[in-house]
Tab-separated table of C-alpha atoms and ligand atoms in Angstrom:
chain	number	residue	atom	x	y	z
A	1	MET	CA	7.430	-1.561	-27.949
A	2	GLN	CA	3.856	-2.003	-29.169
A	3	THR	CA	0.933	-2.052	-26.770
A	4	SER	CA	-1.981	-2.309	-29.207
A	5	ASN	CA	-3.623	-5.193	-27.365
A	6	SER	CA	-3.687	-3.139	-24.156
A	7	SER	CA	-5.242	-0.195	-26.002
A	8	LYS	CA	-7.866	-2.453	-27.541
A	9	ALA	CA	-8.539	-4.049	-24.140
A	10	PHE	CA	-8.870	-0.607	-22.547
A	11	LYS	CA	-11.456	0.401	-25.152
A	12	GLU	CA	-13.472	-2.748	-24.415
A	13	ALA	CA	-13.141	-2.326	-20.657
A	14	LYS	CA	-14.457	1.241	-20.789
A	15	LYS	CA	-17.718	-0.041	-22.246
A	16	VAL	CA	-18.524	-1.967	-19.082
A	17	ILE	CA	-16.281	-0.600	-16.304
A	18	PRO	CA	-16.334	3.106	-15.323
A	19	GLY	CA	-13.129	4.571	-16.775
A	20	GLY	CA	-12.122	1.050	-17.791
A	21	VAL	CA	-10.544	0.355	-14.413
A	22	ASN	CA	-11.531	-0.836	-10.979
A	23	SER	CA	-9.365	1.768	-9.285
A	24	PRO	CA	-8.800	5.251	-10.753
A	25	VAL	CA	-4.999	5.515	-10.492
A	26	ARG	CA	-4.686	2.474	-12.786
A	27	ALA	CA	-6.123	4.460	-15.714
A	28	PHE	CA	-2.787	6.243	-16.394
A	29	LYS	CA	-4.842	9.454	-16.764
A	30	SER	CA	-2.226	11.774	-15.275
A	31	VAL	CA	0.555	10.352	-17.468
A	32	GLY	CA	-1.554	10.727	-20.628
A	33	CYS	CA	-1.426	7.271	-22.152
A	34	ASP	CA	-3.499	4.106	-22.163
A	35	PRO	CA	-2.876	1.760	-19.243
A	36	LEU	CA	-1.118	-1.551	-19.775
A	37	PHE	CA	-3.186	-4.665	-19.219
A	38	ILE	CA	-1.049	-7.115	-17.280
A	39	GLN	CA	-1.206	-10.830	-18.026
A	40	ARG	CA	1.252	-12.217	-15.449
A	41	ALA	CA	4.058	-11.434	-13.023
A	42	LYS	CA	6.907	-13.310	-11.330
A	43	GLY	CA	9.475	-11.956	-8.903
A	44	SER	CA	10.354	-8.388	-9.867
A	45	HIS	CA	8.992	-8.625	-13.411
A	46	ILE	CA	5.564	-8.206	-15.011
A	47	TRP	CA	4.350	-8.875	-18.554
A	48	ASP	CA	1.574	-6.998	-20.375
A	49	ILE	CA	-0.842	-8.629	-22.810
A	50	ASP	CA	1.402	-7.614	-25.709
A	51	ASP	CA	4.122	-9.757	-24.096
A	52	ASN	CA	6.248	-6.721	-23.214
A	53	GLU	CA	8.319	-7.391	-20.090
A	54	TYR	CA	8.953	-4.760	-17.426
A	55	ILE	CA	10.782	-4.489	-14.127
A	56	ASP	CA	7.994	-3.644	-11.673
A	57	PHE	CA	8.454	-0.842	-9.126
A	58	VAL	CA	4.724	-0.436	-8.395
A	59	SER	CA	4.539	-3.785	-6.565
A	60	SER	CA	0.735	-3.695	-6.798
A	61	TRP	CA	0.991	-0.354	-4.844
A	62	GLY	CA	2.907	-1.998	-2.007
A	63	PRO	CA	1.811	-5.583	-1.226
A	64	MET	CA	4.445	-7.417	-3.275
A	65	ILE	CA	7.402	-6.740	-0.946
A	66	LEU	CA	8.698	-10.267	-1.615
A	67	GLY	CA	8.057	-10.024	-5.350
A	68	HIS	CA	5.211	-11.433	-7.428
A	69	ALA	CA	3.927	-15.027	-7.342
A	70	HIS	CA	6.194	-16.031	-4.456
A	71	ASP	CA	6.339	-19.855	-4.480
A	72	ASP	CA	5.525	-20.248	-0.767
A	73	VAL	CA	2.598	-17.817	-1.018
A	74	LEU	CA	1.176	-19.596	-4.069
A	75	ARG	CA	1.533	-22.969	-2.352
A	76	ALA	CA	-0.281	-21.685	0.702
A	77	ILE	CA	-3.143	-20.287	-1.371
A	78	ASN	CA	-3.504	-23.502	-3.391
A	79	ARG	CA	-3.450	-25.669	-0.266
A	80	ALA	CA	-6.133	-23.524	1.327
A	81	ALA	CA	-8.260	-23.435	-1.846
A	82	GLU	CA	-8.407	-27.230	-2.007
A	83	LYS	CA	-10.257	-27.171	1.317
A	84	GLY	CA	-12.792	-24.564	0.188
A	85	THR	CA	-12.696	-20.813	-0.329
A	86	SER	CA	-14.912	-19.335	2.395
A	87	TYR	CA	-16.958	-20.647	5.303
A	88	GLY	CA	-18.261	-17.541	7.086
A	89	ALA	CA	-17.221	-19.198	10.311
A	90	PRO	CA	-14.177	-18.909	12.605
A	91	THR	CA	-11.055	-20.773	11.446
A	92	LEU	CA	-7.793	-21.595	13.193
A	93	ILE	CA	-5.750	-19.654	10.653
A	94	GLU	CA	-7.497	-16.402	11.636
A	95	THR	CA	-6.290	-16.855	15.215
A	96	GLU	CA	-2.811	-17.710	13.938
A	97	MET	CA	-2.817	-14.588	11.768
A	98	ALA	CA	-3.927	-12.430	14.696
A	99	GLN	CA	-1.209	-13.961	16.899
A	100	GLN	CA	1.360	-13.230	14.173
A	101	ILE	CA	0.296	-9.575	13.908
A	102	VAL	CA	0.228	-9.158	17.693
A	103	SER	CA	3.736	-10.627	17.875
A	104	MET	CA	5.074	-8.258	15.185
A	105	VAL	CA	3.299	-4.904	15.700
A	106	PRO	CA	4.328	-3.471	19.089
A	107	SER	CA	1.162	-1.498	19.952
A	108	ILE	CA	-1.347	-4.184	18.914
A	109	GLU	CA	-2.841	-6.433	21.607
A	110	LYS	CA	-5.968	-7.384	19.611
A	111	VAL	CA	-6.704	-7.120	15.881
A	112	ARG	CA	-9.771	-7.373	13.642
A	113	MET	CA	-9.407	-8.519	10.035
A	114	VAL	CA	-11.303	-6.722	7.246
A	115	ASN	CA	-11.033	-6.757	3.447
A	116	SER	CA	-9.222	-3.561	2.480
A	117	GLY	CA	-7.279	-0.633	3.836
A	118	THR	CA	-10.359	1.523	3.384
A	119	GLU	CA	-12.422	-0.779	5.563
A	120	ALA	CA	-9.675	-0.722	8.178
A	121	THR	CA	-9.504	3.083	8.380
A	122	MET	CA	-13.286	3.564	8.255
A	123	SER	CA	-13.647	1.082	11.124
A	124	ALA	CA	-10.766	2.592	13.096
A	125	ILE	CA	-12.328	6.061	13.206
A	126	ARG	CA	-15.727	4.604	14.113
A	127	LEU	CA	-14.032	2.753	16.979
A	128	ALA	CA	-12.190	5.913	18.051
A	129	ARG	CA	-15.470	7.832	18.067
A	130	GLY	CA	-17.118	5.038	20.054
A	131	PHE	CA	-14.248	4.885	22.544
A	132	THR	CA	-14.005	8.652	23.154
A	133	GLY	CA	-17.653	9.620	22.623
A	134	ARG	CA	-16.384	12.444	20.400
A	135	GLU	CA	-17.253	13.067	16.738
A	136	LYS	CA	-14.497	14.965	14.945
A	137	ILE	CA	-11.298	13.581	13.442
A	138	ILE	CA	-8.138	15.270	12.205
A	139	LYS	CA	-6.480	14.098	8.999
A	140	PHE	CA	-3.655	15.760	7.046
A	141	ALA	CA	-3.938	17.401	3.633
A	142	GLY	CA	-2.416	15.072	1.058
A	143	CYS	CA	-2.702	11.957	3.180
A	144	TYR	CA	-4.921	9.218	1.780
A	145	HIS	CA	-6.724	6.734	3.978
A	146	GLY	CA	-8.898	5.024	1.375
A	147	HIS	CA	-12.190	6.194	-0.076
A	148	GLY	CA	-14.332	6.337	3.076
A	149	ASP	CA	-16.465	9.519	3.097
A	150	SER	CA	-14.675	10.973	6.110
A	151	PHE	CA	-11.348	10.819	4.329
A	152	LEU	CA	-12.188	12.262	0.912
A	153	ILE	CA	-11.352	15.704	2.136
A	154	LYS	CA	-8.059	17.094	0.802
A	155	ALA	CA	-7.163	13.461	0.119
A	156	GLY	CA	-3.992	12.181	-1.518
A	157	SER	CA	-3.151	9.373	-3.963
A	158	GLY	CA	-5.547	9.163	-6.902
A	159	ALA	CA	-7.602	12.038	-5.471
A	160	ILE	CA	-4.643	14.396	-5.962
A	161	THR	CA	-3.533	12.742	-9.185
A	162	LEU	CA	-6.950	13.305	-10.716
A	163	GLY	CA	-7.424	16.666	-9.006
A	164	LEU	CA	-10.397	15.415	-6.960
A	165	PRO	CA	-9.192	15.874	-3.352
A	166	ASP	CA	-12.756	16.639	-2.165
A	167	SER	CA	-15.221	14.249	-3.765
A	168	PRO	CA	-18.869	15.023	-4.613
A	169	GLY	CA	-21.164	12.704	-2.714
A	170	VAL	CA	-19.523	13.427	0.635
A	171	THR	CA	-22.198	15.289	2.599
A	172	LYS	CA	-21.465	18.562	4.348
A	173	TYR	CA	-22.473	16.902	7.588
A	174	THR	CA	-19.746	14.289	7.149
A	175	ALA	CA	-17.214	16.830	5.944
A	176	LYS	CA	-17.775	19.087	8.971
A	177	ASP	CA	-16.497	16.307	11.249
A	178	THR	CA	-13.222	15.977	9.348
A	179	LEU	CA	-10.690	18.672	10.230
A	180	THR	CA	-7.575	19.033	8.099
A	181	ALA	CA	-4.126	19.869	9.410
A	182	ASN	CA	-0.816	20.222	7.596
A	183	TYR	CA	1.651	17.338	7.548
A	184	ASN	CA	4.796	18.027	9.592
A	185	ASP	CA	3.121	21.072	11.160
A	186	LEU	CA	2.310	20.439	14.845
A	187	ASP	CA	1.054	24.013	15.300
A	188	SER	CA	-1.751	23.343	12.816
A	189	VAL	CA	-2.791	20.353	14.935
A	190	GLU	CA	-2.616	22.277	18.225
A	191	GLU	CA	-4.686	25.065	16.663
A	192	LEU	CA	-7.481	22.620	15.765
A	193	PHE	CA	-7.509	21.109	19.247
A	194	LYS	CA	-7.748	24.619	20.675
A	195	GLN	CA	-10.663	25.530	18.395
A	196	GLN	CA	-12.496	22.230	18.880
A	197	LYS	CA	-11.743	21.602	22.546
A	198	GLY	CA	-13.034	18.222	23.723
A	199	GLN	CA	-14.609	17.340	20.351
A	200	ILE	CA	-11.799	15.515	18.556
A	201	ALA	CA	-11.911	11.719	18.766
A	202	ALA	CA	-8.715	10.966	16.884
A	203	VAL	CA	-5.863	12.099	14.712
A	204	ILE	CA	-5.225	9.753	11.785
A	205	VAL	CA	-1.865	10.008	10.063
A	206	GLU	CA	0.314	8.142	7.614
A	207	PRO	CA	3.478	7.869	9.774
A	208	VAL	CA	5.389	8.247	6.523
A	209	ALA	CA	3.223	9.976	3.929
A	210	GLY	CA	3.124	7.859	0.788
A	211	ASN	CA	0.158	9.363	-1.038
A	212	MET	CA	1.467	12.790	-1.906
A	213	GLY	CA	4.663	11.111	-2.907
A	214	VAL	CA	6.921	10.026	-0.036
A	215	ILE	CA	7.185	12.640	2.716
A	216	PRO	CA	9.061	11.534	5.844
A	217	PRO	CA	7.877	12.776	9.233
A	218	ASN	CA	10.065	15.591	10.601
A	219	LYS	CA	12.118	14.606	13.632
A	220	ASN	CA	9.540	15.304	16.386
A	221	PHE	CA	6.369	15.176	14.317
A	222	LEU	CA	5.138	11.733	15.322
A	223	LYS	CA	6.279	12.129	18.932
A	224	GLY	CA	4.567	15.506	18.964
A	225	LEU	CA	1.302	14.000	17.718
A	226	ARG	CA	1.577	11.356	20.427
A	227	GLY	CA	1.978	14.033	23.092
A	228	ILE	CA	-0.830	16.292	21.851
A	229	THR	CA	-3.363	13.441	21.498
A	230	LYS	CA	-2.490	12.065	24.946
A	231	GLN	CA	-2.897	15.463	26.518
A	232	GLU	CA	-6.190	16.142	24.707
A	233	GLY	CA	-7.749	12.706	25.407
A	234	ALA	CA	-7.894	11.857	21.684
A	235	LEU	CA	-6.655	8.652	20.065
A	236	LEU	CA	-3.689	8.531	17.694
A	237	ILE	CA	-4.289	6.315	14.659
A	238	PHE	CA	-1.302	5.294	12.537
A	239	ASP	CA	-2.464	4.393	9.075
A	240	GLU	CA	0.201	1.790	8.291
A	241	VAL	CA	-1.484	0.372	5.205
A	242	ILE	CA	1.707	1.193	3.288
A	243	THR	CA	4.341	1.293	6.055
A	244	GLY	CA	3.104	-1.786	7.954
A	245	PHE	CA	5.639	-4.637	7.593
A	246	ARG	CA	7.372	-2.498	4.933
A	247	LEU	CA	9.589	-0.198	7.030
A	248	SER	CA	10.371	-2.938	9.541
A	249	GLN	CA	8.815	-6.066	10.949
A	250	GLY	CA	6.872	-3.784	13.297
A	251	GLY	CA	6.191	-1.117	10.694
A	252	ALA	CA	6.680	2.618	11.181
A	253	GLN	CA	5.782	2.521	14.873
A	254	GLN	CA	8.788	0.263	15.506
A	255	TYR	CA	10.976	2.140	13.000
A	256	PHE	CA	10.313	5.499	14.735
A	257	ASN	CA	9.521	4.067	18.181
A	258	VAL	CA	6.242	5.978	18.537
A	259	MET	CA	3.230	3.952	19.669
A	260	PRO	CA	-0.262	4.811	18.343
A	261	ASP	CA	-3.522	3.782	20.008
A	262	ILE	CA	-4.907	2.143	16.859
A	263	THR	CA	-3.000	0.879	13.796
A	264	THR	CA	-4.582	0.228	10.420
A	265	LEU	CA	-2.983	-2.304	8.088
A	266	GLY	CA	-3.425	-3.513	4.500
A	267	LYS	CA	-1.448	-4.356	1.348
A	268	ILE	CA	1.462	-6.566	2.560
A	269	ILE	CA	-0.746	-8.187	5.210
A	270	GLY	CA	-2.751	-9.936	2.475
A	271	GLY	CA	0.186	-11.163	0.387
A	272	GLY	CA	-1.628	-9.767	-2.642
A	273	LEU	CA	-5.107	-10.960	-1.647
A	274	PRO	CA	-7.761	-8.557	-0.312
A	275	VAL	CA	-6.985	-8.036	3.367
A	276	GLY	CA	-7.072	-5.084	5.757
A	277	ALA	CA	-6.880	-5.034	9.529
A	278	TYR	CA	-7.019	-2.688	12.498
A	279	GLY	CA	-5.685	-3.300	15.953
A	280	GLY	CA	-4.716	-1.716	19.214
A	281	ARG	CA	-4.912	-2.049	22.985
A	282	ALA	CA	-7.434	-4.623	24.216
A	283	GLU	CA	-9.356	-1.944	26.175
A	284	ILE	CA	-10.071	-0.180	22.862
A	285	MET	CA	-10.554	-3.210	20.617
A	286	ASP	CA	-12.909	-4.915	23.083
A	287	LEU	CA	-15.428	-2.170	22.375
A	288	LEU	CA	-16.100	-3.899	19.032
A	289	ALA	CA	-19.139	-6.142	18.507
A	290	PRO	CA	-19.874	-8.826	19.537
A	291	ASN	CA	-18.017	-7.837	22.746
A	292	GLY	CA	-19.008	-4.203	22.798
A	293	PRO	CA	-21.390	-1.772	21.099
A	294	VAL	CA	-19.243	-0.539	18.178
A	295	TYR	CA	-20.470	-2.454	15.156
A	296	GLN	CA	-18.315	-3.658	12.271
A	297	ALA	CA	-18.688	-6.830	10.218
A	298	GLY	CA	-17.684	-8.494	6.932
A	299	THR	CA	-18.767	-11.591	5.024
A	300	LEU	CA	-15.273	-12.385	3.809
A	301	SER	CA	-13.250	-10.956	6.685
A	302	GLY	CA	-10.514	-13.416	7.659
A	303	ASN	CA	-11.033	-15.358	4.430
A	304	PRO	CA	-8.944	-18.554	4.629
A	305	LEU	CA	-7.174	-18.019	1.277
A	306	ALA	CA	-6.289	-14.422	2.116
A	307	MET	CA	-5.129	-15.433	5.596
A	308	SER	CA	-2.952	-18.201	4.117
A	309	ALA	CA	-1.310	-15.787	1.673
A	310	GLY	CA	-0.833	-13.018	4.236
A	311	LEU	CA	0.352	-15.267	7.059
A	312	THR	CA	2.926	-16.911	4.788
A	313	MET	CA	4.239	-13.481	3.798
A	314	LEU	CA	4.410	-12.223	7.382
A	315	LYS	CA	6.196	-15.355	8.572
A	316	ILE	CA	8.860	-14.927	5.879
A	317	LEU	CA	9.282	-11.239	6.746
A	318	ASN	CA	9.493	-12.112	10.443
A	319	GLN	CA	12.230	-14.698	9.921
A	320	SER	CA	15.069	-12.193	9.763
A	321	THR	CA	15.764	-8.475	9.695
A	322	ALA	CA	18.263	-9.234	6.916
A	323	ILE	CA	15.407	-8.765	4.425
A	324	TYR	CA	15.002	-5.155	5.608
A	325	ASP	CA	18.757	-4.562	5.516
A	326	GLU	CA	18.749	-5.781	1.899
A	327	LEU	CA	15.759	-3.571	0.992
A	328	GLU	CA	17.512	-0.602	2.600
A	329	ALA	CA	20.745	-1.247	0.688
A	330	MET	CA	18.979	-1.596	-2.665
A	331	ALA	CA	16.777	1.442	-2.089
A	332	ALA	CA	19.796	3.527	-1.065
A	333	LYS	CA	21.442	2.527	-4.356
A	334	VAL	CA	18.365	3.662	-6.281
A	335	GLU	CA	18.307	6.976	-4.410
A	336	ALA	CA	21.996	7.590	-5.081
A	337	GLY	CA	21.648	6.662	-8.757
A	338	LEU	CA	18.637	8.923	-9.374
A	339	LYS	CA	20.335	11.775	-7.508
A	340	SER	CA	23.523	11.450	-9.527
A	341	ASN	CA	21.590	11.326	-12.821
A	342	ALA	CA	19.747	14.538	-11.918
A	343	ALA	CA	22.946	16.267	-10.773
A	344	ASP	CA	24.913	15.246	-13.895
A	345	LEU	CA	22.118	16.487	-16.160
A	346	ASN	CA	21.276	19.489	-14.020
A	347	ILE	CA	17.617	18.497	-13.689
A	348	PRO	CA	15.954	19.899	-10.532
A	349	LEU	CA	14.753	16.910	-8.543
A	350	VAL	CA	13.990	16.279	-4.849
A	351	ILE	CA	14.228	12.636	-3.825
A	352	ASN	CA	12.546	11.499	-0.631
A	353	ARG	CA	13.121	8.020	0.706
A	354	VAL	CA	12.265	6.083	3.834
A	355	GLY	CA	13.368	2.460	3.657
A	356	SER	CA	12.091	0.952	0.408
A	357	MET	CA	9.608	3.782	-0.296
A	358	ILE	CA	10.976	6.393	-2.720
A	359	THR	CA	9.619	9.380	-4.656
A	360	ALA	CA	11.494	11.641	-7.073
A	361	PHE	CA	9.674	14.995	-7.117
A	362	PHE	CA	10.179	17.033	-10.288
A	363	THR	CA	10.434	20.359	-8.542
A	364	SER	CA	13.071	22.989	-7.972
A	365	VAL	CA	12.124	23.685	-4.357
A	366	GLU	CA	14.876	22.788	-1.938
A	367	LYS	CA	12.983	20.147	0.055
A	368	VAL	CA	9.580	18.433	-0.019
A	369	SER	CA	8.383	18.035	3.559
A	370	SER	CA	4.827	19.335	3.174
A	371	PHE	CA	1.792	18.959	0.952
A	372	ASP	CA	2.271	22.453	-0.493
A	373	GLU	CA	5.899	21.715	-1.388
A	374	ALA	CA	4.843	18.400	-2.996
A	375	MET	CA	2.295	20.340	-5.064
A	376	THR	CA	5.060	22.397	-6.668
A	377	SER	CA	6.008	19.268	-8.640
A	378	ASP	CA	5.754	19.295	-12.411
A	379	ALA	CA	3.412	16.363	-13.126
A	380	LYS	CA	3.951	16.826	-16.874
A	381	ARG	CA	7.693	16.270	-16.495
A	382	TYR	CA	6.963	13.222	-14.370
A	383	ALA	CA	4.668	11.927	-17.131
A	384	LYS	CA	7.416	12.317	-19.748
A	385	VAL	CA	9.902	10.411	-17.565
A	386	PHE	CA	7.263	7.769	-16.807
A	387	LYS	CA	6.618	7.122	-20.509
A	388	ALA	CA	10.293	7.121	-21.474
A	389	SER	CA	11.052	4.704	-18.622
A	390	LEU	CA	8.196	2.444	-19.693
A	391	LYS	CA	9.681	2.283	-23.197
A	392	ASN	CA	12.902	1.113	-21.534
A	393	GLY	CA	11.167	-1.645	-19.603
A	394	ILE	CA	10.632	0.130	-16.274
A	395	TYR	CA	7.133	0.115	-14.781
A	396	MET	CA	6.723	2.897	-12.186
A	397	ALA	CA	3.611	4.380	-10.572
A	398	PRO	CA	1.625	6.322	-13.197
A	399	SER	CA	1.535	9.367	-10.918
A	400	GLN	CA	3.990	11.819	-9.413
A	401	PHE	CA	2.208	11.490	-6.073
A	402	GLU	CA	2.836	7.828	-5.329
A	403	CYS	CA	5.755	5.663	-4.184
A	404	LEU	CA	8.348	3.723	-6.069
A	405	PHE	CA	8.661	0.454	-4.107
A	406	ILE	CA	11.748	-1.762	-3.890
A	407	SER	CA	11.000	-5.443	-3.309
A	408	TYR	CA	13.127	-8.294	-2.021
A	409	ALA	CA	12.869	-9.821	-5.503
A	410	HIS	CA	14.668	-6.883	-7.185
A	411	THR	CA	18.206	-7.689	-8.291
A	412	THR	CA	21.281	-5.508	-8.678
A	413	ASP	CA	20.710	-5.743	-12.407
A	414	ASP	CA	17.102	-4.484	-11.994
A	415	ILE	CA	18.389	-1.497	-10.023
A	416	GLU	CA	21.048	-0.741	-12.621
A	417	GLN	CA	18.445	-0.937	-15.387
A	418	LEU	CA	16.207	1.490	-13.463
A	419	ILE	CA	19.047	3.975	-13.026
A	420	SER	CA	20.142	3.805	-16.660
A	421	ALA	CA	16.551	4.066	-17.953
A	422	ASN	CA	16.043	7.053	-15.653
A	423	ARG	CA	19.162	8.706	-17.084
A	424	LEU	CA	17.884	8.256	-20.647
A	425	ALA	CA	14.506	9.631	-19.611
A	426	LEU	CA	16.080	12.685	-17.947
A	427	GLU	CA	18.230	13.279	-21.037
A	428	GLY	CA	14.966	13.364	-22.976
A	429	LEU	CA	13.880	16.336	-20.862
A	430	LYS	CA	16.850	18.425	-22.028
B	501	KE4	P1	-7.317	0.108	-0.012
B	501	KE4	O1	-8.753	0.355	0.348
B	501	KE4	O2	-6.970	0.626	-1.390
B	501	KE4	O3	-6.863	-1.325	0.219
B	501	KE4	O4	-6.412	0.952	1.010
B	501	KE4	C1	-6.640	2.339	1.145
B	501	KE4	C2	-5.412	3.006	1.713
B	501	KE4	C3	-5.400	3.351	3.053
B	501	KE4	N1	-4.320	3.948	3.609
B	501	KE4	C4	-3.208	4.199	2.873
B	501	KE4	C5	-2.028	4.846	3.530
B	501	KE4	C6	-3.171	3.851	1.495
B	501	KE4	O5	-2.056	4.133	0.763
B	501	KE4	C7	-4.276	3.240	0.902
B	501	KE4	C8	-4.318	2.869	-0.564
B	501	KE4	N2	-3.180	3.252	-1.335
B	501	KE4	C9	-3.426	3.494	-2.754
B	501	KE4	C10	-2.113	3.888	-3.431
B	501	KE4	N3	-1.338	4.825	-2.734
B	501	KE4	C11	-4.029	2.315	-3.407
B	501	KE4	C12	-3.970	2.307	-4.907
B	501	KE4	C13	-5.341	2.504	-5.489
B	501	KE4	O6	-6.121	3.346	-4.981
B	501	KE4	O7	-5.613	1.783	-6.479
């Protein structure tokens, strides 16, 4: 497999784009090879600019749950584009989109559209601070909520991958208002509320951690957070940018039956176009301008093309739970196949999966249910498996600390190819 055109393109890109990419994890830095430049995608497959074909398990980091270039989504975008691309004025499809989200996400009575997951989480904590009149927030080490200043403290995703969990440029005054607890450790949360009595506006959490690799919530973790925040008069924010519409039609809050005060959304909601959103009870959301004093705005928020793509996707997902049953069955097959490969070859591996979100941690610890346990992973081993899999036509996240996503477009044959490529890659570790 030759990828010389991608390497040449990367060289060119680095002359005019910092690091040659518009988002750090795309640079393949932690897997030690040049990134592939993609020319097109359809269904579960993508092609790079050297015409190599791969089965895609990155799914654009989550949005492509129905596969790439879905015919209905493309049709919707084209139809919308013919009428113009942006008006900066209210449109009927924004109301329709909001009604769709309200009908699917149990805790949301009102929702505001923005343009990315980062914008959604930044706005959600501002709203929580405005609603409670408090200034501090609690996040969890290893969780990633986008690149807003308040979140780049012990952050996950690319920040871990590149070893930059606390970014320069975040002022000490901002950092002092972000308290960090440990995922799956309710005591660490209670301790912070004790120390900072009456000062904490919100706890923001990925209901299933996806940015330190997949870490499921322990049995009472989410319910425990709900209880502590209620008792302390703080808001609970579920960052469902990954889990929203992925774990079920109502996301993680429906899957685990725990209701947050504010939910942030992204990825799937845009059908591959730039969309984020945040929503919650009307009494909270009505604090937002122009109704209330909490300001948030966006030139392209609710963009008609993005709404058309996202609404089409949500309507398909909302048609039947059979899609989620199918995703579950395929993902369970992947989990079983990877586990049996590792057992046969005696390679220490911990596989975490919730629905169609999977991570294989290259570590010999018994379980990975915390940030510290995730950090015992051997990123070099992951890199070797990543590159060997790529050579066998499997495109996975170029980082140990991300998710492998199963989409509705994946076929049994795709899954079998993943499992056999993984076996070859593990054999290469021997
Ligand atoms: P965006 O601003 O990238 O749309 O969303 C930020 C965000 C917020 N919350 C969660 C739980 C997220 O996972 C993300 C973004 N996820 C990463 C990958 N895990 C995006 C990939 C990238 O940074 O290029």
